[in-house]
Coordinates of C-alpha atoms in Angstrom, one line a residue:
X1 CA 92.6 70.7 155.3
X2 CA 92.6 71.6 151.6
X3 CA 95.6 72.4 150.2
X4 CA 96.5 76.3 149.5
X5 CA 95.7 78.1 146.8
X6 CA 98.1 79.3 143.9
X7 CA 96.3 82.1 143.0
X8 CA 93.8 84.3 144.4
X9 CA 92.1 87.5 142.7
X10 CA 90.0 89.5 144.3
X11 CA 89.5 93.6 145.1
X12 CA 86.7 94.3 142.3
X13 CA 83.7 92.5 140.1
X14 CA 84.0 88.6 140.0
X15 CA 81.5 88.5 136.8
X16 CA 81.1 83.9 136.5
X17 CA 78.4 83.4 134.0
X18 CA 77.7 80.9 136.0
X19 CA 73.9 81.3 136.4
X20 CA 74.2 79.4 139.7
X21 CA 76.0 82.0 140.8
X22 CA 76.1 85.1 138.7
X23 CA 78.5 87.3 140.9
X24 CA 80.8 86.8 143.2
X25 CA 84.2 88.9 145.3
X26 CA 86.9 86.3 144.5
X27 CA 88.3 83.4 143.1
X28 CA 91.0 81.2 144.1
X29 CA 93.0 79.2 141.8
X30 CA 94.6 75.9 142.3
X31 CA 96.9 73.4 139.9
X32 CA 95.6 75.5 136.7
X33 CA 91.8 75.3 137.7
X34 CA 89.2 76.9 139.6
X35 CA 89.1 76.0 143.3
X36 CA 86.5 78.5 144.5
X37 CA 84.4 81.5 144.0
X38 CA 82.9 83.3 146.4
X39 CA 83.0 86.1 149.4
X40 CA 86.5 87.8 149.7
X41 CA 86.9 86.2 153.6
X42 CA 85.9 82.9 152.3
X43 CA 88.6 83.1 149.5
X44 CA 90.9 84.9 151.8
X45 CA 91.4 81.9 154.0
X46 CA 92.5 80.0 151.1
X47 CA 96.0 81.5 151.0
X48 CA 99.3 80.4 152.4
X49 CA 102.8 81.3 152.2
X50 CA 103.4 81.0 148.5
X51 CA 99.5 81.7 147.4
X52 CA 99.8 85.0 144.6
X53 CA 97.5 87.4 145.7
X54 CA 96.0 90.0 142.6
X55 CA 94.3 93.1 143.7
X56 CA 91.7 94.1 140.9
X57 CA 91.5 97.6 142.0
X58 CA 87.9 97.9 141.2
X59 CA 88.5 96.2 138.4
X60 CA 86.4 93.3 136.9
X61 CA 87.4 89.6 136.4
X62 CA 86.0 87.6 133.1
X63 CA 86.4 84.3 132.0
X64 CA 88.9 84.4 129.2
X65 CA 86.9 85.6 125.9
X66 CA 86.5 82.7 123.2
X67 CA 87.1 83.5 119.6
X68 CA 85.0 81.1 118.0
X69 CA 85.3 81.7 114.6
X70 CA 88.5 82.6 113.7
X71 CA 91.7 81.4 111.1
X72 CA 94.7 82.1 113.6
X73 CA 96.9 80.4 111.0
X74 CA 95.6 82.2 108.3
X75 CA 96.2 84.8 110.6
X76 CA 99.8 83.9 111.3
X77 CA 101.0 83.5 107.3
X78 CA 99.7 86.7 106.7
X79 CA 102.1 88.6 109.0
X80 CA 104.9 87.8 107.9
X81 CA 106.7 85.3 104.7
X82 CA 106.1 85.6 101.3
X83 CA 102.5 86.7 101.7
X84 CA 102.4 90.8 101.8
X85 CA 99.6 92.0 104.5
X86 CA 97.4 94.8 102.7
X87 CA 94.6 94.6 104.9
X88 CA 92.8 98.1 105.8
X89 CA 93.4 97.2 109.3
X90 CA 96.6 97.5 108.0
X91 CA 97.0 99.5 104.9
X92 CA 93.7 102.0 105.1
X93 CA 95.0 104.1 102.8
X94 CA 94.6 103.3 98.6
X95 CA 97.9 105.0 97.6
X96 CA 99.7 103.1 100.2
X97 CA 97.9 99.8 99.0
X98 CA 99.3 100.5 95.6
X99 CA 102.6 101.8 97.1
X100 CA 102.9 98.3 99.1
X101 CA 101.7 96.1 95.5
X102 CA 104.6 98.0 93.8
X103 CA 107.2 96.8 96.1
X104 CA 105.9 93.3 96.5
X105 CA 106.5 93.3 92.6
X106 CA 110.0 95.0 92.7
X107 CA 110.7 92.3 95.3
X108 CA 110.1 89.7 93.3
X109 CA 111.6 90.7 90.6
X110 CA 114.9 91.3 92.7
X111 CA 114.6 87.9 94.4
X112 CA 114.3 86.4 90.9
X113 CA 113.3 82.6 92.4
X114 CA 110.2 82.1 90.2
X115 CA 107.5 82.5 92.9
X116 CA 106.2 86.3 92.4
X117 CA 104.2 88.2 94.6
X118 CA 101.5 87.7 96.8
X119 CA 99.6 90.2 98.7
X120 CA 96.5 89.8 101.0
X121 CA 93.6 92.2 102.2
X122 CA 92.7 94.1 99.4
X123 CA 89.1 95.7 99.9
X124 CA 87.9 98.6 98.0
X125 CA 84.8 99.3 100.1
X126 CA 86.8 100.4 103.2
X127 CA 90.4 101.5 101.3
X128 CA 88.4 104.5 99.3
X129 CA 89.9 104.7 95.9
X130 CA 90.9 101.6 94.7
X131 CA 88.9 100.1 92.0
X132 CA 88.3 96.6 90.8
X133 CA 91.8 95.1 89.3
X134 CA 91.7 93.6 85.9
X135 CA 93.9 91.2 84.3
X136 CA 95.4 94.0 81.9
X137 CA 96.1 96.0 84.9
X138 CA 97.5 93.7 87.0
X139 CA 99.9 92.5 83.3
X140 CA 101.0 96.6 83.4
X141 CA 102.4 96.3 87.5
X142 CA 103.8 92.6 86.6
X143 CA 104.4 91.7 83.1
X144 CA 106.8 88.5 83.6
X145 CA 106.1 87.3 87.4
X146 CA 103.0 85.8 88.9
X147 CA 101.1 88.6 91.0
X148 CA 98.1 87.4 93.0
X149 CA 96.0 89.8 94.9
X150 CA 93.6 87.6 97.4
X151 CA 90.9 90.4 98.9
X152 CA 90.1 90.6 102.4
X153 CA 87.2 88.7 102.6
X154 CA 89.0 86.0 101.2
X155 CA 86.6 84.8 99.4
X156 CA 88.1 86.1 96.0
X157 CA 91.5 86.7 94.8
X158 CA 92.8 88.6 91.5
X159 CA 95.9 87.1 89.2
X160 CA 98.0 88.1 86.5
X161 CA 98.5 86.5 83.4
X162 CA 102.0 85.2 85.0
X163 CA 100.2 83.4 87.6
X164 CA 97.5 81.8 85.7
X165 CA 100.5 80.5 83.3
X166 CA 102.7 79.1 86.4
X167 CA 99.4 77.3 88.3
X168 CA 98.2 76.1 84.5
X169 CA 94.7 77.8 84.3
X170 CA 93.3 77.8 81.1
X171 CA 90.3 78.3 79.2
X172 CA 89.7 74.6 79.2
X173 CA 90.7 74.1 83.2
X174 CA 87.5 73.0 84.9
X175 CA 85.7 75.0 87.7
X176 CA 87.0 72.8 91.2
X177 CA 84.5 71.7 93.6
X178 CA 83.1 75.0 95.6
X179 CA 85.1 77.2 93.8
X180 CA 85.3 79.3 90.5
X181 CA 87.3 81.1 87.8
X182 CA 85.3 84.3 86.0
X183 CA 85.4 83.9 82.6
X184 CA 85.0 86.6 79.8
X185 CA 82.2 86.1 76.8
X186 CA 85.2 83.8 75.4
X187 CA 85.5 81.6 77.8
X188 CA 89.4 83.1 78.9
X189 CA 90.2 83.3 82.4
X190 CA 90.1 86.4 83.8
X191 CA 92.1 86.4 86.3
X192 CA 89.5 86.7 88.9
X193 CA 88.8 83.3 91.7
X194 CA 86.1 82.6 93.5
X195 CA 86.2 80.2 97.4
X196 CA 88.8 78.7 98.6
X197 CA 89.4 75.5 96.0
X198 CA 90.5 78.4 92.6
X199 CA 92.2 80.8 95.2
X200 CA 94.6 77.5 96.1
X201 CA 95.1 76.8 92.8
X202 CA 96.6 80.2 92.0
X203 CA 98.6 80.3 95.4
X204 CA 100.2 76.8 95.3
X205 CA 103.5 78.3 94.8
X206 CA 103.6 80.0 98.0
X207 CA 101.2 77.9 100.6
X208 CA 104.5 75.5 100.2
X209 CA 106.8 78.5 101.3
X210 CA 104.4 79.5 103.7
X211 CA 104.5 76.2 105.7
X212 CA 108.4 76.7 106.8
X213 CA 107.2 79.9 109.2
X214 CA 104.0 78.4 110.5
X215 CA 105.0 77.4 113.7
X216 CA 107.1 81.0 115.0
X217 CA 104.5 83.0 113.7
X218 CA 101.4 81.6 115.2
X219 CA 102.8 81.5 118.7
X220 CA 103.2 85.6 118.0
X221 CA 99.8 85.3 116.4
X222 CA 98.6 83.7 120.1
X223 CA 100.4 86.2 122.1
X224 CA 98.4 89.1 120.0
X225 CA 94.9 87.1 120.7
X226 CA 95.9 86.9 124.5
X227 CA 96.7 90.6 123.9
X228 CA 92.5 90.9 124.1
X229 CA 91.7 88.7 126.4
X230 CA 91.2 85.6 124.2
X231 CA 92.3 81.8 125.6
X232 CA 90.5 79.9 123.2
X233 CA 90.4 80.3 119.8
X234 CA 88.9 78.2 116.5
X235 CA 90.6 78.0 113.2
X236 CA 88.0 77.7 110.6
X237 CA 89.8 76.7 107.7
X238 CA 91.8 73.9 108.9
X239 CA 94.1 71.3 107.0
X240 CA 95.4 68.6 108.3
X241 CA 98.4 68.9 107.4
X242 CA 99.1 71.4 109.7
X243 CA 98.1 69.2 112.6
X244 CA 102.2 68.4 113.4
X245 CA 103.3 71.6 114.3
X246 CA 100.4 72.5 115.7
X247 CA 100.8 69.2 118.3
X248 CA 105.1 70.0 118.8
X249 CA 103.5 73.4 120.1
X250 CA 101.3 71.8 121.9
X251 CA 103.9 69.2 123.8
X252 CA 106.2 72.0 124.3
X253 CA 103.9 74.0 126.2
X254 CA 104.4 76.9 123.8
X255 CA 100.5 77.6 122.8
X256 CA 99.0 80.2 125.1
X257 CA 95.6 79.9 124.1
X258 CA 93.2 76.7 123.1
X259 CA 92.8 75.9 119.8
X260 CA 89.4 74.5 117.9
X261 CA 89.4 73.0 115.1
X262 CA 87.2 73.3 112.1
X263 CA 88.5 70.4 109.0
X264 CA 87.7 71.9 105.3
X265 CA 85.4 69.7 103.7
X266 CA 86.8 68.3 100.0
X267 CA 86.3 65.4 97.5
X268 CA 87.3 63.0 99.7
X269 CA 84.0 63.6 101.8
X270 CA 85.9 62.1 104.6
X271 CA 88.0 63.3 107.6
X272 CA 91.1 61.0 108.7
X273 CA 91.3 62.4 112.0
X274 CA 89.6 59.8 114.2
X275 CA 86.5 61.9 116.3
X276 CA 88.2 61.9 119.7
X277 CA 91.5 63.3 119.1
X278 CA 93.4 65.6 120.9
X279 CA 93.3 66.9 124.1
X280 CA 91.7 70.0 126.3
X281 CA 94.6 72.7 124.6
X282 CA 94.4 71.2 120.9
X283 CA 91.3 69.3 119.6
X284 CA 89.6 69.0 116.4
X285 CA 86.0 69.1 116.6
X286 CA 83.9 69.8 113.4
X287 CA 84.2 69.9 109.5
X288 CA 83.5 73.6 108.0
X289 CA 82.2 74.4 104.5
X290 CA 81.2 77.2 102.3
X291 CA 77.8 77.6 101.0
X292 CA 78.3 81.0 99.6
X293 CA 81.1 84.0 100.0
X294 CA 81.6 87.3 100.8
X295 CA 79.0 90.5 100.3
X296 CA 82.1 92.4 99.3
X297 CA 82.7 90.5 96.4
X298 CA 79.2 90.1 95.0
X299 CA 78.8 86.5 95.7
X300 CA 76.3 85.6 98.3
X301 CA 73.3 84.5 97.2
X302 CA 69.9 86.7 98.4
X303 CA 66.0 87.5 97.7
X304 CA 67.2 90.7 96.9
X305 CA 69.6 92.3 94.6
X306 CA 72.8 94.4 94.9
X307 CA 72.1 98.4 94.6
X308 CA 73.3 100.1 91.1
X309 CA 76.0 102.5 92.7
X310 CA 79.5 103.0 92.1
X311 CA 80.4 100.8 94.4
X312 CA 79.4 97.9 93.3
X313 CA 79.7 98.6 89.2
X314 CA 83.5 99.9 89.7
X315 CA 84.8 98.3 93.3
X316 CA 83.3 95.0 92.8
X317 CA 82.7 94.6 89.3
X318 CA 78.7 93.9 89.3
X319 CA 76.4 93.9 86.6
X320 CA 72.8 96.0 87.7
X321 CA 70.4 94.1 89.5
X322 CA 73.1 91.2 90.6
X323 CA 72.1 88.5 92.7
X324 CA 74.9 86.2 93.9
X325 CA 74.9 82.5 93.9
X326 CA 75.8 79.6 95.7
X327 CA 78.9 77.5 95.6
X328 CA 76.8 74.4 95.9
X329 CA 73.3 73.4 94.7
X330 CA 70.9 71.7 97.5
X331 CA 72.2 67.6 95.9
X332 CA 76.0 68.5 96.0
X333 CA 75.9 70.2 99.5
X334 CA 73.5 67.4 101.1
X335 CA 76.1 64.9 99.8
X336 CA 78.7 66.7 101.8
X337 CA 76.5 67.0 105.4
X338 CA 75.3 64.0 104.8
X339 CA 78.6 61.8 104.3
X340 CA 80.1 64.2 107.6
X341 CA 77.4 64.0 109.7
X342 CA 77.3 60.0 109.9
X343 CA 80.8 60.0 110.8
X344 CA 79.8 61.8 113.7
X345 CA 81.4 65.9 113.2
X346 CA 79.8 68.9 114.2
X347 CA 78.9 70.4 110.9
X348 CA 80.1 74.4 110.2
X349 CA 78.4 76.0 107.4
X350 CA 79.5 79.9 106.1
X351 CA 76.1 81.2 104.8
X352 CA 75.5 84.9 104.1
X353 CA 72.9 85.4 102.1
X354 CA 69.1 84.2 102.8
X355 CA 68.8 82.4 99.9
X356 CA 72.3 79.9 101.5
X357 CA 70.8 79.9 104.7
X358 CA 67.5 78.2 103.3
X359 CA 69.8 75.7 101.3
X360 CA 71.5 74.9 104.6
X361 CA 68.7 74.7 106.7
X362 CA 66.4 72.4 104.6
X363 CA 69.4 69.5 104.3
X364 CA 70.2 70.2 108.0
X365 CA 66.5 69.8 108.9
X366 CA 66.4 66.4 106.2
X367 CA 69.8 65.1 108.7
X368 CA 67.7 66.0 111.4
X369 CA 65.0 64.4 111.1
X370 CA 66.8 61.0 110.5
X371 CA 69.0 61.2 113.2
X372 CA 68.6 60.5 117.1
X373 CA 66.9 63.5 118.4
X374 CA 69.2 63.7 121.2
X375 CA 72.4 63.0 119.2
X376 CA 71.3 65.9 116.5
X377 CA 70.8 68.4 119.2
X378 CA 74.5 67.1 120.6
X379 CA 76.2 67.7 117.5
X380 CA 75.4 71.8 118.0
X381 CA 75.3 72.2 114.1
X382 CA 76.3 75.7 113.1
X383 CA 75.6 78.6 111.2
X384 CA 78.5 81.1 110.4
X385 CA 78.7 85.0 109.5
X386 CA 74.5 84.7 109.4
X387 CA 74.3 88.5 107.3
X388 CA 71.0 88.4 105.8
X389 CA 69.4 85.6 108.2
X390 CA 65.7 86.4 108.5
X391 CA 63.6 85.9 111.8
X392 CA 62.3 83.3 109.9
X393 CA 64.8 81.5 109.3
X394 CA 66.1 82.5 113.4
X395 CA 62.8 80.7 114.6
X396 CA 63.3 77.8 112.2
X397 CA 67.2 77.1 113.1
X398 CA 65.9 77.3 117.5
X399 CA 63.3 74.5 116.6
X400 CA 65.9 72.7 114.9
X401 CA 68.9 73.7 117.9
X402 CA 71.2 74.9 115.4
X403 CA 73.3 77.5 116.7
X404 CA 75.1 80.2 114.8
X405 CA 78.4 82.3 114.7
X406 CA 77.6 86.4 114.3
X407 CA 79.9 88.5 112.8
X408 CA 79.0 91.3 114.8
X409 CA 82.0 93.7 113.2
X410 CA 80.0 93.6 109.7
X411 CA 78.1 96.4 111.0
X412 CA 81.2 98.1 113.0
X413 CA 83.3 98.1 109.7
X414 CA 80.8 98.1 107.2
X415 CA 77.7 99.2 108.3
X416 CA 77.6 102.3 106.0
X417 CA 78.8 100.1 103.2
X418 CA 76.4 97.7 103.4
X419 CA 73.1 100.1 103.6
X420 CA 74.4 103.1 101.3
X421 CA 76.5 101.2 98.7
X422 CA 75.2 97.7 98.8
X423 CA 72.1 96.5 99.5
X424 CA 69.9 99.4 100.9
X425 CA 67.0 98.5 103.3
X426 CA 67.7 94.4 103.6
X427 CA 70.8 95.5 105.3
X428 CA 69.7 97.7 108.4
X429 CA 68.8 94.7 110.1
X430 CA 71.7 92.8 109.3
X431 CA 73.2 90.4 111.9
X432 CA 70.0 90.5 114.1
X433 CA 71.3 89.5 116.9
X434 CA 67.7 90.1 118.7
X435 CA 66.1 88.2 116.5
X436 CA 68.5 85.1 117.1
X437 CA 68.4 84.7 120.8
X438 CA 64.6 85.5 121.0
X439 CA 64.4 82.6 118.4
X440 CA 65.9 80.5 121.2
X441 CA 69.3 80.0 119.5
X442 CA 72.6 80.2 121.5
X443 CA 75.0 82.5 119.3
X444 CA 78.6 83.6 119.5
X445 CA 79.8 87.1 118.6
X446 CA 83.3 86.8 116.4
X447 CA 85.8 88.5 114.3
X448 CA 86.6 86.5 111.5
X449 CA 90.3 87.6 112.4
X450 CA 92.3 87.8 109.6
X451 CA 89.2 89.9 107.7
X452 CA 89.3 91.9 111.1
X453 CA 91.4 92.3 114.3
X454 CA 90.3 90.2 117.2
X455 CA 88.3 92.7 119.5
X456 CA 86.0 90.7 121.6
X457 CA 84.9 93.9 123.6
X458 CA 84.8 95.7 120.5
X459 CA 81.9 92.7 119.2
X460 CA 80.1 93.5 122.4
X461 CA 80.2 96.7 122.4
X462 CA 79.0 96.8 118.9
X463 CA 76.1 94.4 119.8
X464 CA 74.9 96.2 122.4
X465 CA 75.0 99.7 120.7
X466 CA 74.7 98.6 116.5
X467 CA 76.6 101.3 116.1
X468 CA 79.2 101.7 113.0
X469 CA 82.5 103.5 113.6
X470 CA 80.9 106.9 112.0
X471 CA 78.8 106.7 114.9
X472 CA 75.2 105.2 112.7
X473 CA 73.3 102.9 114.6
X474 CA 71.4 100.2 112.3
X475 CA 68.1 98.5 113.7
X476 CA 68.5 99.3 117.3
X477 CA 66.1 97.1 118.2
X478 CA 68.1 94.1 117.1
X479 CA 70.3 95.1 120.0
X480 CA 71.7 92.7 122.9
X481 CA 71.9 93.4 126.9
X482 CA 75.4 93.5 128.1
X483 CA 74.8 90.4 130.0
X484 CA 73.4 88.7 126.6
X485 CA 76.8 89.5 124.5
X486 CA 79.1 88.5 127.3
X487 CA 77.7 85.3 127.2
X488 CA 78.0 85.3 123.3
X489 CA 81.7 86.2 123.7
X490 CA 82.2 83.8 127.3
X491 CA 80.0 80.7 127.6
X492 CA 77.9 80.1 124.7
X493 CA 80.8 80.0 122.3
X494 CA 82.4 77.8 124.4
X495 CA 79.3 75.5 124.2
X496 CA 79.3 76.0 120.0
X497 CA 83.4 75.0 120.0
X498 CA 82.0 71.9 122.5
X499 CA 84.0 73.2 125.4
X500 CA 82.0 74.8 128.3
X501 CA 82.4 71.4 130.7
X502 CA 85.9 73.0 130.6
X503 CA 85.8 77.0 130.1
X504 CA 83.3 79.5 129.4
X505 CA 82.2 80.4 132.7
X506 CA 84.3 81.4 136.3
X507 CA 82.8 77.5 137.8
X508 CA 85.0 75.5 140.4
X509 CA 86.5 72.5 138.5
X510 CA 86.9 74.5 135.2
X511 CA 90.3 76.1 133.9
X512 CA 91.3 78.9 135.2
X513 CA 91.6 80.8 132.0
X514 CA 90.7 84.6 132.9
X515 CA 90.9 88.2 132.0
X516 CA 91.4 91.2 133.9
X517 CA 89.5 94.1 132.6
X518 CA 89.8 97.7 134.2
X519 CA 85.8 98.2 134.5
X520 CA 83.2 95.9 134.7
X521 CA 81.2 96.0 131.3
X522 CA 77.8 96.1 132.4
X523 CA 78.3 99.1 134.6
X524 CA 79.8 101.5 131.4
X525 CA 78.3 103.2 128.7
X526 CA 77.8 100.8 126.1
X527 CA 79.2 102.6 123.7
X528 CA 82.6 103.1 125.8
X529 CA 82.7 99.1 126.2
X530 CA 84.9 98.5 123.5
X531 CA 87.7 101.2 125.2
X532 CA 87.8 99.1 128.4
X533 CA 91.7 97.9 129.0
X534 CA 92.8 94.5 129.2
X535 CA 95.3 94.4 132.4
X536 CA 96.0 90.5 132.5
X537 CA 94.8 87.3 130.9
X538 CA 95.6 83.9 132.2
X539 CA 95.7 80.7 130.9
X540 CA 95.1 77.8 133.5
X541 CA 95.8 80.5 136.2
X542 CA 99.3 82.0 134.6
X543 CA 99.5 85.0 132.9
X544 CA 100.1 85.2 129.4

């Protein structure tokens, strides 16, 4: 006789995504995994004396959402430390932007240690008032400390003269790999940073603070994400030096969701983490890099230029008719696939614009067509954010099996923004989700969490419905089923973070990491998807 089982839910909709078995009354759980799914009598006569028994109470049972694109520790470091949290998730309001930039400066000042102040999130587009800082301005709030100002996206941050002083930026200090400093008709800094490489240049001073209150914080940072439903989660901008703490976590038994990990590509053009490392709770799995940045600062690169509006002259600081670029040319970004992929990673490319997305595609399609066709197809190479991706380019990336990362929330957040103030017509169809899995290309819906909170229903909802918080619905007929974006949210991005043998779907033999929702999603109005509560989530069949 099989042993009892430890847990058994039942009472409501057992949704699997299993397509072997699409719906079922119950599930029983046994040492952390699935025993069996299946009729409530069947499950029933799996209990014994000290089997746990949840009611659903009409309720609907999930497998645990997957966040697979995410930067949890970015995430973490920006709630709490040295770093100042502005974003409008957090701060909406201008005034009380410039209220909270005050204080960080007064701070410092008291604290007199040298550092300065650092603040994250700031995004003119969605805090209405606030204006594109300048160097001078920036001098006027801190005229003897470093101030840095990174903005939402993250893809551009805004310094002082202080700070360009402390990190040694000059006139003569060379652009670094992927990244850029703005320069006036002079050739002087102006304390403006482009990508990843310039912002870390200006925030040295405090990433080494920041790594003392890694470890506390992201646990919180988890508990939040479990908060949603989420039990596994990627962090796309990974370093290895975090590895350590991340693996104490890990052995303590202190991580409540799985995490995925994306290594940032740099000069080295190499990873030192051997390719099987890890286990099922902590693994890294790919190497990410940045072909372009952000549509709210000006510096994706597209077929079509930015409108002439207020917006983008005063909030971002473009010239009329601006077309962004790339941070790489097609040589220096087929050097970097090329020297990842033969060591065997999953390759993770952020492009927005269509102009990127070519650039990615055609060295991706040279890798390709070099490799093993059954060991390119294995490696699950992906697209992130995917804003201006044509069907074109959608039918191109399904014949190739590249899969791609949606940032659904784009058009939740900034839908408005991007249509009326941006880019006009291009950007009704942005994130064309339609387009994408008619193509033939599994896709993941994300949130990009820190740039937005971590709202899995909230992506399917939006999805579903296109529609933007004001209630505007862009290209309806790029619109997913329910069924479609649960998968994108479930399964398939467990397949893109090379994880559904183990998650993704409510199958015996797979972890029993689940989430207990008060209505079943596909039986709602779309648009009241996103209000559905989360009663429960479990990781490996306890509640977190």
């Amino acid at each position: 006789m099989a042993p009892h089982a430890d847990l058994i839910i039942l009472g409501g909709s057992v949704v699997t995504v299993d397509d072997a078995r699409p719906e079922a009354e119950a599930l029983a759980v046994r040492g952390g995994r699935i025993a069996a799914v299946g009729d409530e009598a069947d499950i029933r006569a799996l209990a014994g004396p000290g089997t746990e028994i949840v009611d659903l109470a009409g309720g609907c049972l999930l497998p645990g959402f997957v966040e697979a694109h995410s930067h949890p520790i970015s995430l973490a470091l920006s709630q709490d430390g040295p770093v100042r949290d502005i974003r409008p998730a957090t701060v909406p309001d201008a005034d009380a932007v410039l209220a909270a930039i005050r204080r960080a400066v007064a701070d410092a000042e008291a604290a007199d240690d040298g550092t300065g102040a650092y603040l994250y999130g700031w995004d003119g587009l969605l805090q209405k008032g606030l204006e594109e800082p300048t160097r001078d301005w920036l001098d006027s709030l801190s005229p003897a400390r470093p101030l840095v100002i990174l903005t939402n996206s993250g893809h551009a941050a805004y310094a002082n003269t202080a700070a360009l002083a402390a990190a040694g930026i000059t006139r003569d200090t060379p652009d670094p790999a992927g990244g850029h400093f703005a320069r006036d008709d002079a050739g002087e800094p102006t304390g403006k940073a482009y990508e990843g490489a310039a912002i870390g240049m200006l925030a040295g001073p405090v990433l080494k603070r920041m790594a003392d209150i890694a470890g506390p914080t992201l646990k919180a940072t988890l508990a939040g994400l479990n908060r949603v439903g989420i039990t596994t989660v990627s962090d796309m901008a990974f370093h290895a030096a975090r590895r350590p703490f991340l693996d104490a976590l890990a052995a303590g038994g202190e991580l409540t969701a799985r995490l995925r990990l994306y290594e940032v590509s740099d000069a080295r053009l190499a990873s030192e983490v051997p390719l099987a490392n890890g286990d099922d709770m902590v693994r890294q799995v790919g190497i990410k890099t940045w072909v372009d940045g952000s549509p709210w600062n000006g510096n994706i690169a597209t077929s079509f230029p930015y409108l002439d509006t207020h917006a983008t002259r005063a909030v971002l600081g473009l010239p009329c008719d601006h077309r962004g670029g790339t941070n790489y040319d097609k040589d220096a970004y087929r050097a970097i696939a090329a020297a990842y992929f033969a060591q065997g990673w999953q390759l993770a490319c952020h492009a927005q614009g269509d102009i990127s997305i070519d650039l990615v595609l055609d060295v991706w399609e040279e890798l390709l067509a070099a490799a093993d066709p059954d060991d390119g197809r294995a490696r699950r190479l992906r697209l992130e954010h995917c804003g201006a991706m044509t069907p074109a380019q959608y039918t191109r990336a399904g014949r190739l099996g590249i899969t791609c990362s949606l940032f659904a929330a784009h058009i939740r957040y900034w839908g408005e923004v991007l249509v009326d103030d941006l880019f006009g017509a291009p950007a009704e169809t942005w994130v064309a989700a339609r387009s994408a899995v008619d193509a033939g290309v599994r896709i993941s819906l994300h949130n990009d969490s820190p740039v937005t909170p971590a709202d899995p229903l909230g992506n399917i909802a939006t999805a579903v419905t296109r529609r933007t918080r004001a209630g505007r619905v862009l290209a309806p007929e790029q619109h997913l089923t329910v069924d479609e974006a649960l998968r994108a949210q479930t399964l398939d991005a467990a397949w893109q973070l090379h994880a559904d043998d183990i998650i993704g779907s409510l199958t015996p033999g797979k972890y029993a990491d689940l989430v207990i929702l008060s209505e079943d999603p596909r039986r709602v109005a779309p648009e009241d998807i996103a209000e559905i509560e989360i009663r429960a989530t479990y990781l490996e069949g306890r509640r977190v």
